[in-house]
């Protein structure tokens, strides 16, 4: 099956710093990738749709200036959490679709202290 | 109203039991339906797609009722390894592959 990787798998950072999370489709090309966020005991919530070569589409309530998305190639999308705060601590998961199925990365656990 | 609603559980059942999970969705334009399994601190993994005619995969049976916007998952002969959170998932219409996730139903199978 298709494989999606994420890096890093976990990160701890201080409040006010920026964190970049990478999402890669390893064995297929993805013109569209998705970024989700999951708080403890909550469902995955779609944050944004990352489009290769164009601007990302953000869901209502997600600040585009805070969560910067870059999809510069068909196999890589990055999410940068700028000026992170403790309330941004969460599990961030990316996904990419191919052949009608959605494949998820292993997730990145972000803790902001 | 949430897009996808599930009973959060937890469901505690003994090995060998049959357990059923239910889910409702709000957007009648949704066309694709899935059950995902998520283990603690892991990404969700596709368990099975759900088709209008109902479908079965081993011990797992999924049903879809479009008229009532209702999806179900039945697990027969529960195994200890079935312990996980089961996510009801529905596509976001006109979005490509974007998905709406339910909050998940927690299942614990005990010896």
PDB file of C-alpha atoms in Angstrom:
ATOM      1  CA  UNK A   1       0.000   0.000   0.000  1.00  0.00           C
ATOM      2  CA  UNK A   2       0.918   3.659  -0.234  1.00  0.00           C
ATOM      3  CA  UNK A   3       3.140   5.047   2.496  1.00  0.00           C
ATOM      4  CA  UNK A   4       3.057   8.479   4.055  1.00  0.00           C
ATOM      5  CA  UNK A   5       5.750   9.561   6.457  1.00  0.00           C
ATOM      6  CA  UNK A   6       5.952  12.440   8.887  1.00  0.00           C
ATOM      7  CA  UNK A   7       8.875  14.065  10.583  1.00  0.00           C
ATOM      8  CA  UNK A   8       9.461  14.597  13.407  1.00  0.00           C
ATOM      9  CA  UNK A   9       7.345  12.032  15.235  1.00  0.00           C
ATOM     10  CA  UNK A  10       7.404  14.147  18.356  1.00  0.00           C
ATOM     11  CA  UNK A  11       8.719  17.549  19.304  1.00  0.00           C
ATOM     12  CA  UNK A  12       8.871  19.632  22.446  1.00  0.00           C
ATOM     13  CA  UNK A  13       9.406  23.334  22.027  1.00  0.00           C
ATOM     14  CA  UNK A  14       9.239  26.494  24.058  1.00  0.00           C
ATOM     15  CA  UNK A  15       6.393  28.934  23.780  1.00  0.00           C
ATOM     16  CA  UNK A  16       6.998  31.507  21.061  1.00  0.00           C
ATOM     17  CA  UNK A  17       9.133  29.338  18.822  1.00  0.00           C
ATOM     18  CA  UNK A  18       8.147  27.921  15.438  1.00  0.00           C
ATOM     19  CA  UNK A  19       7.967  24.255  14.560  1.00  0.00           C
ATOM     20  CA  UNK A  20       8.005  22.721  11.100  1.00  0.00           C
ATOM     21  CA  UNK A  21       6.412  19.348  10.424  1.00  0.00           C
ATOM     22  CA  UNK A  22       7.083  17.488   7.186  1.00  0.00           C
ATOM     23  CA  UNK A  23       4.708  15.131   5.435  1.00  0.00           C
ATOM     24  CA  UNK A  24       5.994  12.975   2.596  1.00  0.00           C
ATOM     25  CA  UNK A  25       4.328  10.528   0.254  1.00  0.00           C
ATOM     26  CA  UNK A  26       7.057   7.940  -0.182  1.00  0.00           C
ATOM     27  CA  UNK A  27       5.911   5.862  -3.106  1.00  0.00           C
ATOM     28  CA  UNK A  28       3.340   7.991  -4.863  1.00  0.00           C
ATOM     29  CA  UNK A  29       2.740  11.554  -5.898  1.00  0.00           C
ATOM     30  CA  UNK A  30       0.070  13.590  -4.191  1.00  0.00           C
ATOM     31  CA  UNK A  31      -1.236  16.828  -5.615  1.00  0.00           C
ATOM     32  CA  UNK A  32      -3.341  17.220  -2.491  1.00  0.00           C
ATOM     33  CA  UNK A  33      -2.490  16.474   1.101  1.00  0.00           C
ATOM     34  CA  UNK A  34      -4.507  17.122   4.229  1.00  0.00           C
ATOM     35  CA  UNK A  35      -3.520  18.287   7.683  1.00  0.00           C
ATOM     36  CA  UNK A  36      -5.517  17.205  10.715  1.00  0.00           C
ATOM     37  CA  UNK A  37      -5.190  17.924  14.404  1.00  0.00           C
ATOM     38  CA  UNK A  38      -6.351  15.753  17.270  1.00  0.00           C
ATOM     39  CA  UNK A  39      -6.613  16.896  20.865  1.00  0.00           C
ATOM     40  CA  UNK A  40      -6.802  14.263  23.617  1.00  0.00           C
ATOM     41  CA  UNK A  41     -10.066  12.316  23.582  1.00  0.00           C
ATOM     42  CA  UNK A  42     -11.262  14.349  20.601  1.00  0.00           C
ATOM     43  CA  UNK A  43     -11.813  13.499  16.959  1.00  0.00           C
ATOM     44  CA  UNK A  44      -9.415  14.349  14.201  1.00  0.00           C
ATOM     45  CA  UNK A  45     -10.263  17.783  12.881  1.00  0.00           C
ATOM     46  CA  UNK A  46      -9.383  18.851   9.374  1.00  0.00           C
ATOM     47  CA  UNK A  47      -7.215  21.960   9.526  1.00  0.00           C
ATOM     48  CA  UNK A  48      -6.378  22.584   5.905  1.00  0.00           C
ATOM     49  CA  UNK A  49      -6.014  21.156   2.441  1.00  0.00           C
ATOM     50  CA  UNK A  50      -2.544  21.479   1.002  1.00  0.00           C
ATOM     51  CA  UNK A  51      -2.415  21.928  -2.772  1.00  0.00           C
ATOM     52  CA  UNK A  52       0.784  21.407  -4.741  1.00  0.00           C
ATOM     53  CA  UNK A  53       1.877  24.616  -6.387  1.00  0.00           C
ATOM     54  CA  UNK A  54      -0.868  26.782  -4.947  1.00  0.00           C
ATOM     55  CA  UNK A  55      -2.171  28.172  -1.693  1.00  0.00           C
ATOM     56  CA  UNK A  56      -3.586  25.927   0.960  1.00  0.00           C
ATOM     57  CA  UNK A  57      -7.275  25.976   1.784  1.00  0.00           C
ATOM     58  CA  UNK A  58      -7.936  26.451   5.478  1.00  0.00           C
ATOM     59  CA  UNK A  59     -10.963  25.291   7.437  1.00  0.00           C
ATOM     60  CA  UNK A  60     -13.017  27.806   9.318  1.00  0.00           C
ATOM     61  CA  UNK A  61     -11.389  28.846  12.556  1.00  0.00           C
ATOM     62  CA  UNK A  62      -7.860  27.830  11.533  1.00  0.00           C
ATOM     63  CA  UNK A  63      -5.498  30.809  11.321  1.00  0.00           C
ATOM     64  CA  UNK A  64      -3.588  30.681   8.066  1.00  0.00           C
ATOM     65  CA  UNK A  65      -0.904  33.050   9.367  1.00  0.00           C
ATOM     66  CA  UNK A  66      -0.267  30.821  12.329  1.00  0.00           C
ATOM     67  CA  UNK A  67      -0.291  27.500  10.516  1.00  0.00           C
ATOM     68  CA  UNK A  68       1.780  27.992   7.395  1.00  0.00           C
ATOM     69  CA  UNK A  69       1.468  25.294   4.788  1.00  0.00           C
ATOM     70  CA  UNK A  70       3.820  24.792   1.875  1.00  0.00           C
ATOM     71  CA  UNK A  71       3.337  22.109  -0.760  1.00  0.00           C
ATOM     72  CA  UNK A  72       6.269  22.724  -3.048  1.00  0.00           C
ATOM     73  CA  UNK A  73       6.508  19.282  -4.619  1.00  0.00           C
ATOM     74  CA  UNK A  74       4.271  16.335  -5.365  1.00  0.00           C
ATOM     75  CA  UNK A  75       5.713  14.356  -2.484  1.00  0.00           C
ATOM     76  CA  UNK A  76       6.194  16.923   0.275  1.00  0.00           C
ATOM     77  CA  UNK A  77       3.948  19.196   2.278  1.00  0.00           C
ATOM     78  CA  UNK A  78       5.102  21.110   5.335  1.00  0.00           C
ATOM     79  CA  UNK A  79       3.132  22.597   8.209  1.00  0.00           C
ATOM     80  CA  UNK A  80       4.832  25.292  10.242  1.00  0.00           C
ATOM     81  CA  UNK A  81       3.295  26.216  13.568  1.00  0.00           C
ATOM     82  CA  UNK A  82       4.478  29.777  14.093  1.00  0.00           C
ATOM     83  CA  UNK A  83       4.878  31.343  17.525  1.00  0.00           C
ATOM     84  CA  UNK A  84       3.634  28.176  19.153  1.00  0.00           C
ATOM     85  CA  UNK A  85       1.735  28.357  22.431  1.00  0.00           C
ATOM     86  CA  UNK A  86       0.784  25.642  24.909  1.00  0.00           C
ATOM     87  CA  UNK A  87      -2.733  25.475  23.456  1.00  0.00           C
ATOM     88  CA  UNK A  88      -1.167  24.371  20.147  1.00  0.00           C
ATOM     89  CA  UNK A  89       0.029  21.196  21.835  1.00  0.00           C
ATOM     90  CA  UNK A  90      -1.680  18.427  19.926  1.00  0.00           C
ATOM     91  CA  UNK A  91      -1.277  15.434  17.636  1.00  0.00           C
ATOM     92  CA  UNK A  92      -0.836  16.625  14.050  1.00  0.00           C
ATOM     93  CA  UNK A  93      -1.504  14.099  11.296  1.00  0.00           C
ATOM     94  CA  UNK A  94      -1.197  14.466   7.561  1.00  0.00           C
ATOM     95  CA  UNK A  95      -2.765  12.347   4.876  1.00  0.00           C
ATOM     96  CA  UNK A  96      -2.716  11.905   1.140  1.00  0.00           C
ATOM     97  CA  UNK A  97      -5.167  10.186  -1.132  1.00  0.00           C
ATOM     98  CA  UNK A  98      -4.602   7.832  -4.014  1.00  0.00           C
ATOM     99  CA  UNK A  99      -6.856   5.348  -5.799  1.00  0.00           C
ATOM    100  CA  UNK A 100      -9.811   6.446  -3.715  1.00  0.00           C
ATOM    101  CA  UNK A 101      -8.163   5.735  -0.381  1.00  0.00           C
ATOM    102  CA  UNK A 102      -6.700   8.005   2.206  1.00  0.00           C
ATOM    103  CA  UNK A 103      -3.316   7.155   3.721  1.00  0.00           C
ATOM    104  CA  UNK A 104      -2.228   8.729   6.967  1.00  0.00           C
ATOM    105  CA  UNK A 105       1.183   9.633   8.236  1.00  0.00           C
ATOM    106  CA  UNK A 106       2.156   8.338  11.678  1.00  0.00           C
ATOM    107  CA  UNK A 107       1.517  11.726  13.223  1.00  0.00           C
ATOM    108  CA  UNK A 108       3.591  14.303  15.051  1.00  0.00           C
ATOM    109  CA  UNK A 109       3.034  14.907  18.733  1.00  0.00           C
ATOM    110  CA  UNK A 110       3.750  18.536  19.538  1.00  0.00           C
ATOM    111  CA  UNK A 111       4.187  19.715  23.097  1.00  0.00           C
ATOM    112  CA  UNK A 112       4.665  23.420  23.707  1.00  0.00           C
ATOM    113  CA  UNK A 113       5.999  24.316  27.140  1.00  0.00           C
TER     114      UNK A 113
ATOM    115  CA  UNK B   1     -24.637  19.681  15.255  1.00  0.00           C
ATOM    116  CA  UNK B   2     -21.452  17.717  14.632  1.00  0.00           C
ATOM    117  CA  UNK B   3     -20.867  16.336  11.134  1.00  0.00           C
ATOM    118  CA  UNK B   4     -20.348  12.797  12.394  1.00  0.00           C
ATOM    119  CA  UNK B   5     -21.657  11.575  15.721  1.00  0.00           C
ATOM    120  CA  UNK B   6     -20.801   8.410  17.566  1.00  0.00           C
ATOM    121  CA  UNK B   7     -21.446   6.964  20.973  1.00  0.00           C
ATOM    122  CA  UNK B   8     -18.050   7.428  22.661  1.00  0.00           C
ATOM    123  CA  UNK B   9     -18.417   4.354  24.860  1.00  0.00           C
ATOM    124  CA  UNK B  10     -16.352   2.853  26.320  1.00  0.00           C
ATOM    125  CA  UNK B  11     -17.639  -0.564  25.418  1.00  0.00           C
ATOM    126  CA  UNK B  12     -16.171  -3.238  27.671  1.00  0.00           C
ATOM    127  CA  UNK B  13     -16.892  -6.719  26.343  1.00  0.00           C
ATOM    128  CA  UNK B  14     -15.522 -10.203  27.022  1.00  0.00           C
ATOM    129  CA  UNK B  15     -13.605 -12.134  24.392  1.00  0.00           C
ATOM    130  CA  UNK B  16     -15.917 -13.820  21.950  1.00  0.00           C
ATOM    131  CA  UNK B  17     -18.703 -11.296  22.349  1.00  0.00           C
ATOM    132  CA  UNK B  18     -20.471  -9.515  19.523  1.00  0.00           C
ATOM    133  CA  UNK B  19     -20.476  -5.733  19.696  1.00  0.00           C
ATOM    134  CA  UNK B  20     -22.127  -3.101  17.509  1.00  0.00           C
ATOM    135  CA  UNK B  21     -21.228   0.536  16.990  1.00  0.00           C
ATOM    136  CA  UNK B  22     -23.500   3.158  15.505  1.00  0.00           C
ATOM    137  CA  UNK B  23     -22.853   6.431  13.801  1.00  0.00           C
ATOM    138  CA  UNK B  24     -24.893   9.192  12.189  1.00  0.00           C
ATOM    139  CA  UNK B  25     -23.760  11.846   9.742  1.00  0.00           C
ATOM    140  CA  UNK B  26     -25.311  15.176   8.915  1.00  0.00           C
ATOM    141  CA  UNK B  27     -24.321  15.937   5.318  1.00  0.00           C
ATOM    142  CA  UNK B  28     -26.609  14.064   2.956  1.00  0.00           C
ATOM    143  CA  UNK B  29     -24.262  14.884   0.063  1.00  0.00           C
ATOM    144  CA  UNK B  30     -21.531  12.645   1.460  1.00  0.00           C
ATOM    145  CA  UNK B  31     -20.801   9.716  -0.790  1.00  0.00           C
ATOM    146  CA  UNK B  32     -18.011   7.761   0.887  1.00  0.00           C
ATOM    147  CA  UNK B  33     -18.122   6.113   4.270  1.00  0.00           C
ATOM    148  CA  UNK B  34     -15.500   4.302   6.268  1.00  0.00           C
ATOM    149  CA  UNK B  35     -14.648   2.763   9.574  1.00  0.00           C
ATOM    150  CA  UNK B  36     -11.123   3.450  10.797  1.00  0.00           C
ATOM    151  CA  UNK B  37      -9.373   1.977  13.779  1.00  0.00           C
ATOM    152  CA  UNK B  38      -7.086   4.077  15.948  1.00  0.00           C
ATOM    153  CA  UNK B  39      -4.815   2.673  18.600  1.00  0.00           C
ATOM    154  CA  UNK B  40      -3.600   4.866  21.411  1.00  0.00           C
ATOM    155  CA  UNK B  41      -1.223   7.579  20.219  1.00  0.00           C
ATOM    156  CA  UNK B  42      -1.172   6.210  16.691  1.00  0.00           C
ATOM    157  CA  UNK B  43      -2.548   7.357  13.370  1.00  0.00           C
ATOM    158  CA  UNK B  44      -5.924   6.002  12.215  1.00  0.00           C
ATOM    159  CA  UNK B  45      -5.863   2.984   9.946  1.00  0.00           C
ATOM    160  CA  UNK B  46      -8.596   2.024   7.517  1.00  0.00           C
ATOM    161  CA  UNK B  47     -10.629  -0.915   8.772  1.00  0.00           C
ATOM    162  CA  UNK B  48     -13.147  -1.053   5.954  1.00  0.00           C
ATOM    163  CA  UNK B  49     -15.126   1.030   3.536  1.00  0.00           C
ATOM    164  CA  UNK B  50     -18.905   0.959   3.889  1.00  0.00           C
ATOM    165  CA  UNK B  51     -21.093   0.298   0.889  1.00  0.00           C
ATOM    166  CA  UNK B  52     -24.817   0.842   0.438  1.00  0.00           C
ATOM    167  CA  UNK B  53     -25.494  -2.857   0.137  1.00  0.00           C
ATOM    168  CA  UNK B  54     -23.605  -3.599   3.330  1.00  0.00           C
ATOM    169  CA  UNK B  55     -20.322  -5.431   3.345  1.00  0.00           C
ATOM    170  CA  UNK B  56     -18.456  -7.949   5.409  1.00  0.00           C
ATOM    171  CA  UNK B  57     -14.773  -8.539   6.008  1.00  0.00           C
ATOM    172  CA  UNK B  58     -14.177 -11.568   8.185  1.00  0.00           C
ATOM    173  CA  UNK B  59     -15.600 -10.835  11.613  1.00  0.00           C
ATOM    174  CA  UNK B  60     -16.504  -7.266  10.678  1.00  0.00           C
ATOM    175  CA  UNK B  61     -19.773  -6.235   9.042  1.00  0.00           C
ATOM    176  CA  UNK B  62     -20.608  -2.681   8.021  1.00  0.00           C
ATOM    177  CA  UNK B  63     -24.027  -1.330   7.102  1.00  0.00           C
ATOM    178  CA  UNK B  64     -25.130   1.968   5.614  1.00  0.00           C
ATOM    179  CA  UNK B  65     -28.589   3.483   5.587  1.00  0.00           C
ATOM    180  CA  UNK B  66     -28.520   6.584   3.408  1.00  0.00           C
ATOM    181  CA  UNK B  67     -32.136   7.502   4.106  1.00  0.00           C
ATOM    182  CA  UNK B  68     -31.503   7.823   7.822  1.00  0.00           C
ATOM    183  CA  UNK B  69     -27.840   8.787   7.394  1.00  0.00           C
ATOM    184  CA  UNK B  70     -26.796   6.000   9.673  1.00  0.00           C
ATOM    185  CA  UNK B  71     -23.737   3.735   9.610  1.00  0.00           C
ATOM    186  CA  UNK B  72     -23.016   0.704  11.741  1.00  0.00           C
ATOM    187  CA  UNK B  73     -20.178  -1.675  12.447  1.00  0.00           C
ATOM    188  CA  UNK B  74     -20.644  -5.139  13.902  1.00  0.00           C
ATOM    189  CA  UNK B  75     -17.731  -7.093  15.325  1.00  0.00           C
ATOM    190  CA  UNK B  76     -18.298 -10.782  15.940  1.00  0.00           C
ATOM    191  CA  UNK B  77     -16.211 -13.085  18.097  1.00  0.00           C
ATOM    192  CA  UNK B  78     -14.251 -10.193  19.636  1.00  0.00           C
ATOM    193  CA  UNK B  79     -10.525 -10.678  20.153  1.00  0.00           C
ATOM    194  CA  UNK B  80      -8.302  -8.970  22.673  1.00  0.00           C
ATOM    195  CA  UNK B  81      -6.516  -7.345  19.747  1.00  0.00           C
ATOM    196  CA  UNK B  82      -9.743  -5.632  18.699  1.00  0.00           C
ATOM    197  CA  UNK B  83      -9.333  -3.248  21.646  1.00  0.00           C
ATOM    198  CA  UNK B  84      -8.989   0.194  20.083  1.00  0.00           C
ATOM    199  CA  UNK B  85     -10.995   3.265  19.195  1.00  0.00           C
ATOM    200  CA  UNK B  86     -13.231   2.884  16.162  1.00  0.00           C
ATOM    201  CA  UNK B  87     -13.760   6.007  14.094  1.00  0.00           C
ATOM    202  CA  UNK B  88     -16.748   6.564  11.847  1.00  0.00           C
ATOM    203  CA  UNK B  89     -15.557   8.595   8.873  1.00  0.00           C
ATOM    204  CA  UNK B  90     -17.431  10.347   6.099  1.00  0.00           C
ATOM    205  CA  UNK B  91     -16.029  12.214   3.123  1.00  0.00           C
ATOM    206  CA  UNK B  92     -16.316  15.976   2.812  1.00  0.00           C
ATOM    207  CA  UNK B  93     -18.357  16.539  -0.354  1.00  0.00           C
ATOM    208  CA  UNK B  94     -16.562  18.250  -3.238  1.00  0.00           C
ATOM    209  CA  UNK B  95     -13.240  18.259  -1.410  1.00  0.00           C
ATOM    210  CA  UNK B  96     -11.334  15.435  -3.047  1.00  0.00           C
ATOM    211  CA  UNK B  97     -10.179  13.166  -0.289  1.00  0.00           C
ATOM    212  CA  UNK B  98     -10.907  15.294   2.807  1.00  0.00           C
ATOM    213  CA  UNK B  99     -12.637  13.402   5.598  1.00  0.00           C
ATOM    214  CA  UNK B 100     -14.842  14.177   8.574  1.00  0.00           C
ATOM    215  CA  UNK B 101     -14.135  12.015  11.579  1.00  0.00           C
ATOM    216  CA  UNK B 102     -16.400  11.039  14.405  1.00  0.00           C
ATOM    217  CA  UNK B 103     -15.024  11.299  17.897  1.00  0.00           C
ATOM    218  CA  UNK B 104     -14.598   7.543  18.025  1.00  0.00           C
ATOM    219  CA  UNK B 105     -16.014   4.699  20.066  1.00  0.00           C
ATOM    220  CA  UNK B 106     -13.660   3.075  22.514  1.00  0.00           C
ATOM    221  CA  UNK B 107     -13.694  -0.722  22.713  1.00  0.00           C
ATOM    222  CA  UNK B 108     -11.991  -2.790  25.379  1.00  0.00           C
ATOM    223  CA  UNK B 109     -12.093  -6.552  24.978  1.00  0.00           C
ATOM    224  CA  UNK B 110     -11.281  -8.378  28.183  1.00  0.00           C
ATOM    225  CA  UNK B 111     -10.161 -11.974  28.758  1.00  0.00           C
TER     226      UNK B 111
END
